[in-house]
Tab-separated table of C-alpha atoms and ligand atoms in Angstrom:
chain	number	residue	atom	x	y	z
A	1	MET	CA	3.512	-1.363	21.277
A	2	ILE	CA	4.964	-0.797	17.811
A	3	LYS	CA	4.103	-3.805	15.645
A	4	GLY	CA	5.049	-2.730	12.134
A	5	LEU	CA	8.159	-1.252	10.527
A	6	TYR	CA	7.803	0.598	7.211
A	7	ILE	CA	10.929	1.519	5.241
A	8	HIS	CA	10.583	3.964	2.347
A	9	ILE	CA	12.869	3.779	-0.684
A	10	PRO	CA	11.818	6.677	-2.927
A	11	PHE	CA	13.764	5.835	-6.096
A	12	CYS	CA	12.248	4.808	-9.416
A	13	ASP	CA	13.752	4.145	-12.832
A	14	GLN	CA	10.947	6.091	-14.505
A	15	ILE	CA	8.075	8.269	-13.315
A	16	CYS	CA	4.549	7.032	-14.033
A	17	THR	CA	1.970	9.487	-15.356
A	18	TYR	CA	-0.517	8.917	-12.514
A	19	CYS	CA	1.826	8.772	-9.538
A	20	ASP	CA	1.832	11.244	-6.655
A	21	PHE	CA	3.909	9.149	-4.245
A	22	CYS	CA	7.143	10.469	-2.782
A	23	LYS	CA	9.560	9.299	-5.482
A	24	MET	CA	12.412	10.454	-7.731
A	25	VAL	CA	14.892	9.308	-10.332
A	26	THR	CA	18.414	9.783	-8.968
A	27	SER	CA	22.101	8.809	-9.152
A	28	THR	CA	23.749	5.697	-7.716
A	29	HIS	CA	25.729	7.985	-5.399
A	30	ASN	CA	22.537	9.402	-3.857
A	31	LYS	CA	21.088	5.912	-3.474
A	32	LYS	CA	24.180	4.767	-1.539
A	33	GLU	CA	24.031	7.793	0.731
A	34	TYR	CA	20.312	7.281	1.308
A	35	MET	CA	20.613	3.591	2.205
A	36	LYS	CA	23.306	4.499	4.765
A	37	ALA	CA	20.988	7.161	6.201
A	38	LEU	CA	18.189	4.597	6.550
A	39	VAL	CA	20.469	2.384	8.641
A	40	LYS	CA	21.419	5.338	10.865
A	41	GLU	CA	17.766	6.246	11.374
A	42	MET	CA	16.925	2.647	12.298
A	43	GLU	CA	19.825	2.547	14.740
A	44	TYR	CA	18.464	5.680	16.356
A	45	TYR	CA	15.064	4.032	16.833
A	46	SER	CA	16.415	0.565	17.654
A	47	ASP	CA	14.657	0.532	21.078
A	48	LEU	CA	11.320	0.801	19.261
A	49	LEU	CA	12.012	-2.214	17.054
A	50	GLU	CA	11.848	-4.757	19.865
A	51	HIS	CA	8.273	-5.975	19.333
A	52	ILE	CA	7.786	-5.551	15.614
A	53	GLU	CA	6.041	-8.369	13.798
A	54	THR	CA	5.951	-7.072	10.231
A	55	ILE	CA	8.347	-5.260	7.923
A	56	TYR	CA	7.337	-3.558	4.687
A	57	ILE	CA	9.853	-2.018	2.285
A	58	GLY	CA	7.903	0.212	-0.082
A	59	GLY	CA	8.457	3.120	-2.397
A	60	GLY	CA	9.124	4.350	-4.958
A	61	THR	CA	10.628	1.157	-6.264
A	62	PRO	CA	12.774	-0.660	-3.689
A	63	SER	CA	13.908	-3.165	-6.337
A	64	SER	CA	15.549	-0.318	-8.293
A	65	ILE	CA	18.364	-0.434	-5.728
A	66	ASP	CA	21.382	-2.442	-7.009
A	67	ASP	CA	21.463	-5.983	-5.645
A	68	ASP	CA	24.759	-5.483	-3.771
A	69	LEU	CA	23.482	-2.350	-2.073
A	70	MET	CA	20.200	-4.030	-1.126
A	71	ASP	CA	22.094	-7.062	0.173
A	72	ALA	CA	24.274	-4.829	2.382
A	73	PHE	CA	21.215	-2.920	3.648
A	74	LEU	CA	19.358	-6.117	4.524
A	75	ASP	CA	22.471	-7.344	6.371
A	76	GLU	CA	22.181	-4.280	8.624
A	77	LEU	CA	18.453	-4.832	9.075
A	78	ASP	CA	19.164	-8.419	10.180
A	79	ILE	CA	21.400	-7.053	12.938
A	80	LEU	CA	18.842	-4.509	14.159
A	81	VAL	CA	15.718	-6.674	14.089
A	82	ASP	CA	15.130	-10.066	15.655
A	83	MET	CA	13.888	-11.833	12.524
A	84	THR	CA	12.563	-14.809	14.497
A	85	HIS	CA	9.627	-12.573	15.601
A	86	ILE	CA	8.770	-11.394	12.097
A	87	LYS	CA	5.510	-12.846	10.784
A	88	GLU	CA	5.556	-11.087	7.423
A	89	PHE	CA	8.301	-9.253	5.533
A	90	THR	CA	7.249	-7.648	2.245
A	91	ILE	CA	9.241	-5.833	-0.405
A	92	GLU	CA	7.764	-3.999	-3.377
A	93	ALA	CA	9.292	-4.756	-6.756
A	94	ASN	CA	8.920	-3.880	-10.416
A	95	PRO	CA	8.616	-6.806	-12.861
A	96	ASN	CA	11.749	-5.563	-14.704
A	97	ASP	CA	13.891	-6.029	-11.586
A	98	ILE	CA	12.958	-9.613	-10.682
A	99	THR	CA	15.978	-11.861	-11.226
A	100	PRO	CA	17.094	-15.114	-9.583
A	101	ASN	CA	19.872	-13.174	-7.808
A	102	PHE	CA	17.470	-10.545	-6.424
A	103	LEU	CA	15.115	-13.245	-5.134
A	104	GLU	CA	18.017	-15.174	-3.624
A	105	ILE	CA	19.044	-12.050	-1.682
A	106	LEU	CA	15.471	-11.654	-0.406
A	107	ARG	CA	15.288	-15.255	0.740
A	108	LYS	CA	18.647	-15.015	2.463
A	109	HIS	CA	17.327	-12.069	4.487
A	110	HIS	CA	13.995	-13.594	5.564
A	111	VAL	CA	11.737	-11.686	3.162
A	112	THR	CA	8.479	-13.664	2.925
A	113	ARG	CA	6.488	-11.727	0.351
A	114	VAL	CA	7.003	-9.788	-2.877
A	115	SER	CA	4.495	-7.142	-3.934
A	116	MET	CA	4.788	-6.529	-7.666
A	117	GLY	CA	3.272	-3.620	-9.575
A	118	VAL	CA	1.744	-5.095	-12.739
A	119	GLN	CA	-1.090	-2.535	-13.201
A	120	SER	CA	-2.250	-3.932	-16.574
A	121	MET	CA	-1.438	-6.650	-19.068
A	122	SER	CA	-2.301	-4.426	-22.057
A	123	GLU	CA	0.734	-2.906	-23.756
A	124	ASP	CA	-0.956	0.331	-24.818
A	125	LEU	CA	-2.284	0.995	-21.297
A	126	LEU	CA	1.124	0.265	-19.761
A	127	ARG	CA	2.741	2.790	-22.131
A	128	PHE	CA	-0.018	5.306	-21.324
A	129	LEU	CA	0.679	4.849	-17.586
A	130	GLY	CA	4.407	5.321	-18.171
A	131	ARG	CA	5.366	1.760	-17.194
A	132	THR	CA	8.273	0.139	-19.038
A	133	HIS	CA	7.553	-3.572	-18.553
A	134	THR	CA	5.710	-5.876	-20.962
A	135	ASP	CA	3.352	-8.790	-20.419
A	136	GLU	CA	6.225	-11.231	-21.201
A	137	ILE	CA	8.376	-9.616	-18.507
A	138	VAL	CA	5.530	-9.969	-15.987
A	139	GLU	CA	5.006	-13.648	-16.841
A	140	HIS	CA	8.715	-14.376	-16.536
A	141	ALA	CA	8.958	-12.501	-13.209
A	142	ILE	CA	6.030	-14.482	-11.786
A	143	ASP	CA	7.625	-17.774	-12.863
A	144	LEU	CA	10.801	-16.761	-11.029
A	145	ILE	CA	8.920	-15.728	-7.867
A	146	LYS	CA	6.999	-19.000	-7.853
A	147	THR	CA	10.237	-20.951	-8.225
A	148	SER	CA	11.715	-19.006	-5.301
A	149	GLY	CA	8.836	-20.129	-3.039
A	150	LEU	CA	8.062	-16.577	-1.827
A	151	ASN	CA	4.426	-15.628	-1.560
A	152	PHE	CA	3.353	-12.701	-3.708
A	153	ASN	CA	0.898	-9.886	-4.244
A	154	LEU	CA	0.100	-8.339	-7.620
A	155	ASP	CA	-1.035	-4.719	-7.932
A	156	PHE	CA	-3.530	-4.004	-10.716
A	157	LEU	CA	-5.348	-0.830	-11.777
A	158	TYR	CA	-8.764	-0.349	-13.299
A	159	ALA	CA	-10.655	2.700	-14.567
A	160	ILE	CA	-7.576	3.683	-16.561
A	161	PRO	CA	-8.578	6.237	-19.233
A	162	GLY	CA	-9.129	4.273	-22.445
A	163	GLN	CA	-9.389	0.884	-20.689
A	164	SER	CA	-11.942	-1.299	-22.490
A	165	LEU	CA	-13.954	-4.156	-21.063
A	166	GLU	CA	-11.739	-6.494	-23.135
A	167	ASP	CA	-8.625	-5.017	-21.453
A	168	LEU	CA	-10.167	-5.665	-18.039
A	169	LYS	CA	-11.194	-9.227	-18.918
A	170	LYS	CA	-7.687	-9.906	-20.236
A	171	ASP	CA	-6.236	-8.805	-16.871
A	172	LEU	CA	-8.698	-11.041	-15.026
A	173	ASP	CA	-7.759	-13.998	-17.278
A	174	TYR	CA	-4.088	-13.459	-16.453
A	175	ILE	CA	-4.905	-13.208	-12.728
A	176	LYS	CA	-6.579	-16.603	-13.000
A	177	LYS	CA	-3.421	-17.972	-14.595
A	178	PHE	CA	-0.952	-16.273	-12.205
A	179	LYS	CA	-2.530	-17.674	-9.031
A	180	ALA	CA	-1.085	-14.983	-6.751
A	181	HIS	CA	-1.697	-15.238	-3.007
A	182	HIS	CA	-2.988	-11.664	-2.855
A	183	ILE	CA	-4.342	-9.091	-5.294
A	184	SER	CA	-4.518	-5.325	-4.751
A	185	TYR	CA	-6.902	-3.903	-7.359
A	186	TYR	CA	-7.087	-0.119	-7.226
A	187	SER	CA	-9.374	2.204	-9.123
A	188	LEU	CA	-7.085	4.769	-10.751
A	189	ILE	CA	-7.467	7.986	-8.786
A	190	LEU	CA	-6.702	11.258	-10.476
A	191	GLU	CA	-4.211	13.021	-8.215
A	192	ASP	CA	-3.142	16.663	-8.388
A	193	ARG	CA	0.345	17.371	-9.683
A	194	THR	CA	0.481	14.360	-11.990
A	195	VAL	CA	0.981	14.241	-15.760
A	196	LEU	CA	-2.334	12.426	-16.093
A	197	ASN	CA	-4.185	15.174	-14.243
A	198	TYR	CA	-2.585	17.775	-16.528
A	199	LEU	CA	-3.605	15.825	-19.649
A	200	ILE	CA	-7.193	15.505	-18.468
A	201	ASN	CA	-7.449	19.148	-17.456
A	202	LYS	CA	-6.150	20.154	-20.900
A	203	HIS	CA	-8.748	17.820	-22.497
A	204	LYS	CA	-6.010	15.795	-24.177
A	205	VAL	CA	-7.261	12.662	-22.442
A	206	GLU	CA	-10.802	11.794	-21.449
A	207	ASP	CA	-11.436	10.994	-17.785
A	208	PHE	CA	-12.845	7.528	-17.027
A	209	PRO	CA	-16.639	7.670	-16.397
A	210	ASP	CA	-17.658	7.040	-12.751
A	211	ASP	CA	-20.551	4.709	-13.618
A	212	LEU	CA	-18.306	2.523	-15.778
A	213	ALA	CA	-15.671	2.464	-13.015
A	214	ARG	CA	-18.291	1.087	-10.674
A	215	GLU	CA	-19.316	-1.584	-13.229
A	216	TYR	CA	-15.672	-2.622	-13.589
A	217	GLY	CA	-15.243	-2.705	-9.802
A	218	GLU	CA	-18.282	-4.946	-9.409
A	219	LEU	CA	-17.050	-7.291	-12.142
A	220	ILE	CA	-13.650	-7.516	-10.413
A	221	ASP	CA	-15.367	-8.413	-7.106
A	222	ILE	CA	-17.378	-11.178	-8.780
A	223	GLU	CA	-14.509	-12.650	-10.784
A	224	LEU	CA	-11.974	-12.590	-7.956
A	225	GLU	CA	-14.458	-14.222	-5.611
A	226	LYS	CA	-14.935	-17.010	-8.192
A	227	LEU	CA	-11.152	-17.492	-8.123
A	228	GLY	CA	-11.203	-17.959	-4.347
A	229	TYR	CA	-10.098	-14.462	-3.307
A	230	HIS	CA	-11.776	-12.992	-0.244
A	231	LYS	CA	-12.262	-9.209	-0.399
A	232	TYR	CA	-11.162	-7.970	3.007
A	233	GLU	CA	-10.573	-4.287	2.276
A	234	PHE	CA	-11.932	-1.813	-0.316
A	235	SER	CA	-9.156	-2.665	-2.806
A	236	ASN	CA	-7.575	-5.826	-1.417
A	237	TYR	CA	-8.337	-9.502	-2.007
A	238	ALA	CA	-6.561	-12.492	-0.489
A	239	LYS	CA	-6.556	-16.247	-0.558
A	240	ALA	CA	-7.413	-17.524	2.952
A	241	GLY	CA	-4.594	-16.768	5.386
A	242	TYR	CA	-2.731	-14.430	3.002
A	243	GLU	CA	-4.266	-11.104	4.084
A	244	SER	CA	-1.526	-8.485	4.449
A	245	LYS	CA	-0.573	-8.478	8.125
A	246	HIS	CA	1.356	-5.241	7.741
A	247	ASN	CA	-1.472	-3.325	6.077
A	248	LEU	CA	-3.912	-4.635	8.678
A	249	ILE	CA	-1.797	-2.811	11.277
A	250	TYR	CA	-2.715	0.448	9.476
A	251	TRP	CA	-6.378	-0.459	9.051
A	252	ASN	CA	-6.665	-1.524	12.706
A	253	LEU	CA	-4.947	1.717	13.786
A	254	GLU	CA	-2.186	-0.142	15.579
A	255	GLU	CA	1.265	1.323	16.128
A	256	TYR	CA	3.979	1.455	13.459
A	257	LEU	CA	7.289	3.140	12.818
A	258	GLY	CA	8.142	4.615	9.423
A	259	ILE	CA	11.761	5.076	8.374
A	260	GLY	CA	12.985	7.163	5.431
A	261	LEU	CA	11.907	10.085	3.318
A	262	ASN	CA	8.287	11.170	3.894
A	263	ALA	CA	7.622	8.051	5.998
A	264	SER	CA	4.924	8.419	8.620
A	265	SER	CA	4.801	6.796	12.042
A	266	GLN	CA	2.098	6.355	14.595
A	267	PHE	CA	2.639	5.536	18.221
A	268	ASN	CA	1.772	6.965	21.644
A	269	ASN	CA	-1.421	8.384	20.126
A	270	THR	CA	0.677	10.608	17.888
A	271	ARG	CA	1.162	10.695	14.114
A	272	MET	CA	4.531	11.863	12.825
A	273	ILE	CA	6.053	12.342	9.399
A	274	ASN	CA	9.609	12.621	8.075
A	275	PRO	CA	10.721	15.414	5.712
A	276	THR	CA	9.738	15.116	2.045
A	277	LYS	CA	12.899	16.743	0.665
A	278	LEU	CA	15.874	14.408	0.204
A	279	SER	CA	18.510	17.026	1.106
A	280	VAL	CA	16.635	17.921	4.334
A	281	TYR	CA	16.296	14.270	5.310
A	282	LEU	CA	19.956	13.442	4.610
A	283	LYS	CA	21.190	16.538	6.473
A	284	GLY	CA	18.929	15.689	9.419
A	285	ILE	CA	20.482	12.243	9.646
A	286	GLN	CA	24.016	13.568	9.143
A	287	ASP	CA	23.946	16.230	11.851
A	288	LYS	CA	21.580	14.202	14.092
A	289	SER	CA	18.924	16.918	13.993
A	290	LEU	CA	16.296	14.442	12.726
A	291	THR	CA	15.722	13.179	16.231
A	292	MET	CA	11.935	13.255	16.023
A	293	HIS	CA	9.493	13.338	13.131
A	294	ASN	CA	7.300	16.416	12.647
A	295	ILE	CA	4.030	15.923	14.451
A	296	GLU	CA	0.847	15.841	12.364
A	297	ASP	CA	-2.773	16.330	13.426
A	298	PHE	CA	-4.097	12.996	14.644
A	299	ASN	CA	-7.575	12.226	15.912
A	300	PRO	CA	-7.717	8.509	16.860
A	301	LYS	CA	-11.523	8.499	17.257
A	302	LEU	CA	-11.919	9.705	13.685
A	303	GLU	CA	-8.982	7.755	12.221
A	304	THR	CA	-10.344	4.487	13.607
A	305	LEU	CA	-13.443	5.079	11.521
A	306	LEU	CA	-11.640	6.343	8.426
A	307	VAL	CA	-9.259	3.398	8.155
A	308	GLY	CA	-11.293	0.725	9.988
A	309	LEU	CA	-14.311	1.086	7.736
A	310	ARG	CA	-12.077	0.311	4.754
A	311	LYS	CA	-12.100	-3.300	5.961
A	312	THR	CA	-15.087	-5.250	4.663
A	313	GLU	CA	-15.723	-6.575	8.184
A	314	GLY	CA	-15.864	-2.963	9.434
A	315	ILE	CA	-15.068	-1.903	13.009
A	316	SER	CA	-15.886	-3.661	16.254
A	317	MET	CA	-18.259	-1.328	18.122
A	318	SER	CA	-17.429	-2.864	21.520
A	319	ALA	CA	-13.675	-2.427	20.941
A	320	TYR	CA	-14.332	1.176	19.850
A	321	LYS	CA	-16.289	1.867	23.043
A	322	GLU	CA	-13.639	0.259	25.205
A	323	ARG	CA	-10.897	2.324	23.601
A	324	PHE	CA	-12.646	5.708	23.594
A	325	LYS	CA	-15.033	5.258	26.571
A	326	LYS	CA	-17.975	6.288	24.382
A	327	GLY	CA	-19.861	4.441	21.658
A	328	VAL	CA	-19.275	5.254	17.996
A	329	PHE	CA	-22.859	6.598	17.605
A	330	ASP	CA	-22.423	8.780	20.720
A	331	ILE	CA	-19.358	10.405	19.156
A	332	TYR	CA	-20.664	10.450	15.574
A	333	PRO	CA	-24.517	10.508	15.814
A	334	GLN	CA	-24.701	11.543	12.131
A	335	LEU	CA	-23.700	7.979	11.200
A	336	LYS	CA	-27.232	6.819	12.053
A	337	LYS	CA	-28.679	8.363	8.901
A	338	PHE	CA	-26.339	6.224	6.799
A	339	LEU	CA	-27.846	3.127	8.406
A	340	ASP	CA	-31.251	4.392	7.263
A	341	SER	CA	-29.999	5.085	3.733
A	342	ASN	CA	-28.381	1.630	3.606
A	343	LEU	CA	-24.807	2.819	3.086
A	344	LEU	CA	-23.809	1.394	6.484
A	345	GLU	CA	-25.055	-1.698	8.283
A	346	ILE	CA	-24.561	-3.469	11.601
A	347	GLN	CA	-23.582	-7.111	11.548
A	348	GLY	CA	-23.331	-8.483	15.080
A	349	ASP	CA	-20.788	-6.274	16.875
A	350	TYR	CA	-19.494	-4.770	13.623
A	351	LEU	CA	-20.355	-1.539	11.876
A	352	ARG	CA	-19.477	-1.745	8.188
A	353	PHE	CA	-20.228	-0.406	4.734
A	354	THR	CA	-22.872	-2.225	2.699
A	355	SER	CA	-21.766	-3.342	-0.770
A	356	GLU	CA	-23.563	-0.219	-2.100
A	357	GLY	CA	-21.899	1.916	0.597
A	358	ILE	CA	-18.379	0.889	-0.435
A	359	TYR	CA	-18.899	2.743	-3.738
A	360	LEU	CA	-20.449	5.779	-2.039
A	361	SER	CA	-18.142	5.846	0.992
A	362	ASN	CA	-17.099	9.449	0.278
A	363	GLN	CA	-20.578	10.611	1.306
A	364	VAL	CA	-19.981	9.128	4.765
A	365	TYR	CA	-16.387	10.300	5.062
A	366	VAL	CA	-17.220	13.884	4.064
A	367	ASP	CA	-19.892	13.965	6.777
A	368	ILE	CA	-17.631	12.825	9.621
A	369	ILE	CA	-14.385	14.657	8.801
B	1	SF4	S1	3.808	4.296	-9.541
B	1	SF4	FE1	5.494	3.262	-8.507
B	1	SF4	S2	7.028	2.960	-10.146
B	1	SF4	FE2	5.599	4.504	-10.903
B	1	SF4	S3	6.554	6.473	-10.334
B	1	SF4	FE3	5.117	5.903	-8.700
B	1	SF4	S4	6.360	4.857	-7.182
B	1	SF4	FE4	7.544	4.892	-9.110
């Protein structure tokens, strides 16, 4: 049963130096054509939308779409989805785009949650990352979201090249003040084909040291816990009851449908992905040749471990056995050595990473892939 609907809007107003997501800067004309294509794709899959409980509009930067165009798109979504069954409806937004009108449109269309990319409250780091907002813009946006009554997540980054301990503490002080319902705090990962990767390879920028990244990560864990955030996934912290229902669908390997450029879907024990090229996607919608996503390799026994172990509670071993008719240690006997080396532990029915193991999880993943 498909529980989650993901909608990808790949447009951004600027391209960040570290980003390897599927995104582009484009014309208003292309945006209009794309939003129409999204509606057509959803209409095609309307039978699969019957039981969905969560919607997530991500990107790119969904808020870079003009308000009128977003309003019209959400009107169509209202027709296709029974909103009375939706438990969580998130949209990603940039601080620059948060206005009373934008928030009013979201409320009108049953959006429950805004996920805003802050990344840092230090001006020089924001410029280094290629972000165009300022700390004042972030503060104003948060005031507006709070007034609107929507619940909200803030995305932050650490281990940014050049980030000092003072920069990190400043971000944590602001987080205390902002009182968001949810915080996603990612360690900046150096991805291929990014400006940042090029700069580091050319020795124009110094990479962030691994040991310091771990120190920062541990400080974040401690400080967020003091503020009442429960760490429930490697990079995600929530106030009680505000864990992301949509992302938990991914981490529990439940079924979801992805709509739009490069969006992936998973149902019927199959993983599928849409084209990554805008012209191919739009043509596929236009001439109705995009009737099924391309099928990707998918190994549910492995994926359950890869995504499930990202949760701090880990995976239920009895549920694993029931689903795959064999225990997790029967399928992956090599996991036992990580119990001995204290990277994994068993807590009741759950297999999970230890706090040490979370930072060395790659050792486990490399062994089982
Ligand atoms: S990080 Fe977000 S805003 Fe920046 S280019 Fe990537 S998708 Fe766009």
